[in-house]
Tab-separated table of C-alpha atoms in Angstrom:
chain	number	residue	atom	x	y	z
M	1	UNK	CA	75.522	167.577	88.688
M	2	UNK	CA	77.500	167.955	92.090
M	3	UNK	CA	77.345	170.112	95.291
M	4	UNK	CA	80.151	169.905	97.166
M	5	UNK	CA	79.978	168.910	100.660
M	6	UNK	CA	82.855	169.803	103.666
M	7	UNK	CA	84.826	166.746	102.349
M	8	UNK	CA	83.075	165.442	99.402
M	9	UNK	CA	81.528	165.928	95.994
M	10	UNK	CA	78.721	164.620	95.779
M	11	UNK	CA	77.042	163.851	92.639
M	12	UNK	CA	73.197	163.536	92.277
M	13	UNK	CA	70.754	163.631	89.267
M	14	UNK	CA	66.826	164.511	89.266
M	15	UNK	CA	63.368	163.541	87.852
M	16	UNK	CA	60.822	165.541	87.931
M	17	UNK	CA	60.405	169.422	88.320
M	18	UNK	CA	60.446	170.585	92.438
M	19	UNK	CA	57.703	173.179	91.139
M	20	UNK	CA	54.741	172.603	88.874
M	21	UNK	CA	52.539	175.315	87.435
M	22	UNK	CA	48.992	175.755	89.286
M	23	UNK	CA	45.956	177.840	88.774
M	24	UNK	CA	47.169	181.180	90.711
M	25	UNK	CA	50.937	179.500	91.583
M	26	UNK	CA	53.714	177.839	91.485
M	27	UNK	CA	52.656	174.287	93.741
M	28	UNK	CA	55.756	172.698	95.254
M	29	UNK	CA	56.018	169.504	94.973
M	30	UNK	CA	57.846	166.317	97.467
M	31	UNK	CA	61.047	164.990	97.297
M	32	UNK	CA	61.526	161.573	96.565
M	33	UNK	CA	65.683	161.015	97.485
M	34	UNK	CA	67.246	157.231	96.125
M	35	UNK	CA	69.567	155.848	97.435
M	36	UNK	CA	71.678	153.436	95.876
M	37	UNK	CA	73.389	149.883	97.371
M	38	UNK	CA	76.656	148.820	96.887
M	39	UNK	CA	78.585	150.432	98.070
M	40	UNK	CA	80.905	151.334	95.179
M	41	UNK	CA	78.256	150.908	92.907
M	42	UNK	CA	76.302	154.074	91.591
M	43	UNK	CA	72.472	155.348	91.353
M	44	UNK	CA	72.634	153.957	87.707
M	45	UNK	CA	71.569	150.406	89.138
M	46	UNK	CA	67.719	151.808	90.024
M	47	UNK	CA	67.515	153.547	87.095
M	48	UNK	CA	64.562	153.834	85.274
M	49	UNK	CA	62.638	151.912	87.501
M	50	UNK	CA	62.172	155.119	89.961
M	51	UNK	CA	61.771	157.200	87.458
M	52	UNK	CA	58.233	156.323	87.089
M	53	UNK	CA	57.385	158.339	90.772
M	54	UNK	CA	58.793	161.433	89.258
M	55	UNK	CA	54.520	161.352	88.249
M	56	UNK	CA	54.392	162.463	92.433
M	57	UNK	CA	57.470	163.529	93.490
M	58	UNK	CA	60.865	165.057	92.329
M	59	UNK	CA	62.729	162.318	92.822
M	60	UNK	CA	66.214	162.774	93.035
M	61	UNK	CA	69.275	159.892	92.805
M	62	UNK	CA	72.077	160.545	94.704
M	63	UNK	CA	75.797	158.567	94.439
M	64	UNK	CA	77.069	158.149	97.967
M	65	UNK	CA	80.140	159.485	98.912
M	66	UNK	CA	83.149	157.157	97.713
M	67	UNK	CA	80.886	155.582	95.251
M	68	UNK	CA	80.264	156.550	91.511
M	69	UNK	CA	80.746	159.966	90.388
M	70	UNK	CA	81.189	161.450	94.108
M	71	UNK	CA	84.288	161.744	96.278
M	72	UNK	CA	85.326	161.398	99.843
M	73	UNK	CA	88.339	159.700	100.841
M	74	UNK	CA	88.886	156.199	102.693
M	75	UNK	CA	88.793	157.127	105.776
M	76	UNK	CA	85.145	158.942	105.224
M	77	UNK	CA	84.126	155.550	104.624
M	78	UNK	CA	81.639	154.945	107.428
M	79	UNK	CA	77.957	155.144	108.274
M	80	UNK	CA	77.901	157.889	110.427
M	81	UNK	CA	79.567	160.291	107.253
M	82	UNK	CA	77.052	158.399	104.648
M	83	UNK	CA	74.190	159.248	107.217
M	84	UNK	CA	75.305	162.901	107.893
M	85	UNK	CA	76.247	163.372	103.825
M	86	UNK	CA	72.055	162.958	103.457
M	87	UNK	CA	71.494	165.834	105.865
M	88	UNK	CA	73.955	168.005	104.885
M	89	UNK	CA	72.753	167.430	101.228
M	90	UNK	CA	69.294	168.583	102.088
M	91	UNK	CA	70.547	171.374	103.808
M	92	UNK	CA	72.751	172.528	100.617
M	93	UNK	CA	69.423	172.462	98.198
M	94	UNK	CA	66.770	173.424	100.886
M	95	UNK	CA	64.904	170.355	100.607
M	96	UNK	CA	62.640	169.705	103.765
M	97	UNK	CA	61.605	166.603	104.871
M	98	UNK	CA	62.180	164.185	101.797
M	99	UNK	CA	60.854	160.989	101.460
M	100	UNK	CA	63.803	158.426	101.308
M	101	UNK	CA	64.062	155.702	100.019
M	102	UNK	CA	67.294	152.920	100.303
M	103	UNK	CA	68.199	149.638	98.360
M	104	UNK	CA	70.367	147.204	100.235
M	105	UNK	CA	73.077	149.367	101.683
M	106	UNK	CA	71.483	152.418	100.826
M	107	UNK	CA	68.717	151.147	103.067
M	108	UNK	CA	71.370	150.999	105.877
M	109	UNK	CA	72.239	154.603	105.118
M	110	UNK	CA	68.031	155.576	105.053
M	111	UNK	CA	67.552	154.122	108.038
M	112	UNK	CA	71.047	155.655	110.050
M	113	UNK	CA	69.553	158.540	109.136
M	114	UNK	CA	66.505	158.567	109.739
M	115	UNK	CA	67.753	157.344	113.790
M	116	UNK	CA	70.036	160.215	113.534
M	117	UNK	CA	68.166	163.716	112.183
M	118	UNK	CA	64.806	162.678	113.527
M	119	UNK	CA	63.083	165.573	112.091
M	120	UNK	CA	64.739	164.481	108.493
M	121	UNK	CA	62.955	162.216	106.330
M	122	UNK	CA	59.003	162.553	106.189
M	123	UNK	CA	58.886	158.566	105.463
M	124	UNK	CA	61.347	155.664	104.970
M	125	UNK	CA	61.166	152.662	102.379
M	126	UNK	CA	63.939	150.075	103.586
M	127	UNK	CA	64.426	147.858	100.781
M	128	UNK	CA	66.368	144.656	100.853
M	129	UNK	CA	68.682	145.867	103.595
M	130	UNK	CA	69.603	144.931	107.527
M	131	UNK	CA	70.371	146.184	110.528
M	132	UNK	CA	72.319	143.389	111.369
M	133	UNK	CA	74.523	141.379	108.878
M	134	UNK	CA	73.466	137.601	109.740
M	135	UNK	CA	76.061	135.373	107.932
M	136	UNK	CA	74.601	132.522	108.659
M	137	UNK	CA	71.216	132.522	107.176
M	138	UNK	CA	72.919	134.440	104.324
M	139	UNK	CA	74.957	131.241	103.717
M	140	UNK	CA	72.215	128.976	104.667
M	141	UNK	CA	70.092	130.455	101.556
M	142	UNK	CA	72.641	130.890	99.126
M	143	UNK	CA	73.155	126.934	99.496
M	144	UNK	CA	69.792	126.846	98.671
M	145	UNK	CA	69.314	128.861	95.591
M	146	UNK	CA	73.401	128.326	94.771
M	147	UNK	CA	74.824	125.234	96.562
M	148	UNK	CA	77.195	124.608	98.535
M	149	UNK	CA	80.166	126.696	96.177
M	150	UNK	CA	77.869	129.732	96.545
M	151	UNK	CA	77.558	129.281	100.634
M	152	UNK	CA	81.537	129.127	100.835
M	153	UNK	CA	82.152	131.747	98.800
M	154	UNK	CA	79.763	134.216	100.791
M	155	UNK	CA	81.035	133.132	104.097
M	156	UNK	CA	85.271	133.673	102.557
M	157	UNK	CA	84.063	137.017	101.179
M	158	UNK	CA	82.035	138.475	104.182
M	159	UNK	CA	84.576	137.073	106.758
M	160	UNK	CA	87.303	138.775	104.891
M	161	UNK	CA	86.074	141.051	102.308
M	162	UNK	CA	89.270	141.613	99.770
M	163	UNK	CA	89.687	142.339	95.731
M	164	UNK	CA	90.040	138.919	94.718
M	165	UNK	CA	87.598	137.435	96.918
M	166	UNK	CA	85.294	140.703	95.750
M	167	UNK	CA	85.344	139.348	92.014
M	168	UNK	CA	85.077	135.926	92.691
M	169	UNK	CA	81.344	136.518	95.008
M	170	UNK	CA	80.072	139.206	92.303
M	171	UNK	CA	80.622	135.612	89.818
M	172	UNK	CA	79.294	133.186	91.967
M	173	UNK	CA	76.961	135.026	94.344
M	174	UNK	CA	75.627	137.846	92.745
M	175	UNK	CA	73.832	136.252	90.081
M	176	UNK	CA	71.549	134.560	92.935
M	177	UNK	CA	69.893	138.126	94.079
M	178	UNK	CA	67.500	138.177	91.250
M	179	UNK	CA	65.040	135.280	91.202
M	180	UNK	CA	64.035	136.375	87.047
M	181	UNK	CA	65.633	136.701	83.898
M	182	UNK	CA	65.520	140.188	83.583
M	183	UNK	CA	67.330	140.770	80.881
M	184	UNK	CA	68.205	144.517	81.591
M	185	UNK	CA	70.090	142.815	84.994
M	186	UNK	CA	73.560	142.578	83.090
M	187	UNK	CA	72.766	145.896	81.456
M	188	UNK	CA	72.419	147.982	84.493
M	189	UNK	CA	75.674	146.480	86.336
M	190	UNK	CA	78.078	146.586	83.128
M	191	UNK	CA	76.987	150.217	82.975
M	192	UNK	CA	77.556	151.598	86.612
M	193	UNK	CA	80.395	152.681	87.891
M	194	UNK	CA	81.982	150.058	90.543
M	195	UNK	CA	84.515	150.881	93.154
M	196	UNK	CA	84.748	147.613	95.064
M	197	UNK	CA	87.368	148.989	97.749
M	198	UNK	CA	84.655	150.875	98.816
M	199	UNK	CA	82.452	147.098	99.386
M	200	UNK	CA	85.572	145.147	100.783
M	201	UNK	CA	85.975	148.678	103.660
M	202	UNK	CA	82.397	148.900	104.716
M	203	UNK	CA	82.495	144.709	104.832
M	204	UNK	CA	85.531	144.451	106.542
M	205	UNK	CA	84.865	147.432	109.173
M	206	UNK	CA	81.529	148.109	110.065
M	207	UNK	CA	79.362	145.991	108.585
M	208	UNK	CA	80.718	142.758	110.218
M	209	UNK	CA	79.848	143.751	113.317
M	210	UNK	CA	76.982	146.629	113.275
M	211	UNK	CA	73.765	146.276	114.586
M	212	UNK	CA	71.728	149.268	114.343
M	213	UNK	CA	68.343	147.678	116.401
M	214	UNK	CA	68.203	149.373	119.170
M	215	UNK	CA	68.773	152.817	117.018
M	216	UNK	CA	66.508	152.099	114.646
M	217	UNK	CA	63.736	152.003	117.410
M	218	UNK	CA	64.228	155.658	117.972
M	219	UNK	CA	62.594	156.360	114.255
M	220	UNK	CA	59.338	158.275	114.485
M	221	UNK	CA	58.811	159.179	110.894
M	222	UNK	CA	56.265	156.190	108.667
M	223	UNK	CA	58.944	153.272	107.236
M	224	UNK	CA	57.861	150.954	104.951
M	225	UNK	CA	59.945	147.574	105.218
M	226	UNK	CA	59.915	145.513	101.821
M	227	UNK	CA	61.977	142.003	101.559
M	228	UNK	CA	62.026	139.097	99.307
M	229	UNK	CA	61.212	135.611	100.418
M	230	UNK	CA	64.496	134.237	98.614
M	231	UNK	CA	66.604	137.095	99.426
M	232	UNK	CA	70.454	135.686	99.612
M	233	UNK	CA	72.561	138.585	101.079
M	234	UNK	CA	69.465	140.405	103.233
M	235	UNK	CA	67.409	136.959	103.900
M	236	UNK	CA	63.801	137.132	105.493
M	237	UNK	CA	64.889	137.609	109.316
M	238	UNK	CA	66.838	140.910	108.072
M	239	UNK	CA	63.399	142.657	107.189
M	240	UNK	CA	61.185	141.616	109.500
M	241	UNK	CA	64.242	142.759	112.250
M	242	UNK	CA	64.302	145.873	111.106
M	243	UNK	CA	60.162	145.809	111.493
M	244	UNK	CA	60.095	144.805	114.888
M	245	UNK	CA	62.653	147.480	116.060
M	246	UNK	CA	61.093	150.190	114.796
M	247	UNK	CA	57.561	148.985	116.167
M	248	UNK	CA	54.242	151.390	115.297
M	249	UNK	CA	55.671	153.297	112.764
M	250	UNK	CA	56.847	149.788	110.705
M	251	UNK	CA	55.016	148.476	107.857
M	252	UNK	CA	56.806	145.380	106.383
M	253	UNK	CA	56.168	143.535	103.358
M	254	UNK	CA	57.749	140.507	102.148
M	255	UNK	CA	57.281	139.259	98.621
M	256	UNK	CA	57.116	135.434	97.891
M	257	UNK	CA	59.145	134.596	94.836
M	258	UNK	CA	61.134	137.538	94.939
M	259	UNK	CA	65.492	138.256	95.596
M	260	UNK	CA	67.638	140.828	97.045
M	261	UNK	CA	65.160	144.051	95.281
M	262	UNK	CA	61.630	143.165	95.383
M	263	UNK	CA	61.278	146.575	92.870
M	264	UNK	CA	63.295	143.645	89.810
M	265	UNK	CA	61.090	140.409	90.801
M	266	UNK	CA	57.800	141.886	91.002
M	267	UNK	CA	57.869	145.280	89.452
M	268	UNK	CA	53.901	145.802	89.484
M	269	UNK	CA	53.573	144.550	92.666
M	270	UNK	CA	56.437	146.684	94.297
M	271	UNK	CA	55.039	149.572	92.814
M	272	UNK	CA	51.443	148.744	94.077
M	273	UNK	CA	52.786	148.645	97.810
M	274	UNK	CA	55.007	151.716	97.520
M	275	UNK	CA	52.812	154.071	96.118
M	276	UNK	CA	50.021	152.768	98.578
M	277	UNK	CA	52.546	153.825	101.399
M	278	UNK	CA	52.890	157.040	99.867
M	279	UNK	CA	50.303	158.157	99.533
M	280	UNK	CA	49.627	157.803	102.927
M	281	UNK	CA	47.280	154.007	102.579
């Protein structure tokens, strides 16, 4: 399904009903917005894992502008716009106080949305993401997991992003993101719509100098920060910085033995933590 915003058409998909029959009336359920990483991938990288939360929420997957099935010109590929897209998306569809889950780049959009639109989200879940990129720590973890070749490839790609370097990075470094042999991992990457030009643009223009730490200190809603102890692209320091910046509203959960996206490496543990947070515990 699509909605038309001022400068882009945004694709979204839903799992679960917004209204369910009660004894005397239709009961409204809360909305869980799920924001994918990349940028340049689509929401399918998070399917079907988050479908399970449709027992309590209407789950909505969104393709960011420029990514997947959504449109949007390159001059609009910026965090301010991506965050404002979430606010506009909710306005158009009449979604109030959503819970917002963001993975990796999606977490950057989610925290920027939460800080820029303080009355927007009711809760945030920020998974394997960063308020500030740490190339030195990324290289250190890449070297630990994949040797010098992986560390140097990460340095080359993030220092001077290009299509050729993106392809090499995908081959050498992305397999190090997960710490489990997930038979579905190759499948979800293969079925995803990939638009690497969006990643090259974002990494080369905005992410390298990004520092949202002072901004996210203004977030007022309860925030769960999930991080993997073996995450090579948003290493533990990134999750720790976010939780420290958000302060008393943040809960930090680090997962030993997990990489980029703890729901992939420890699906049961991640679900247990998220459900406790969503239930208010």
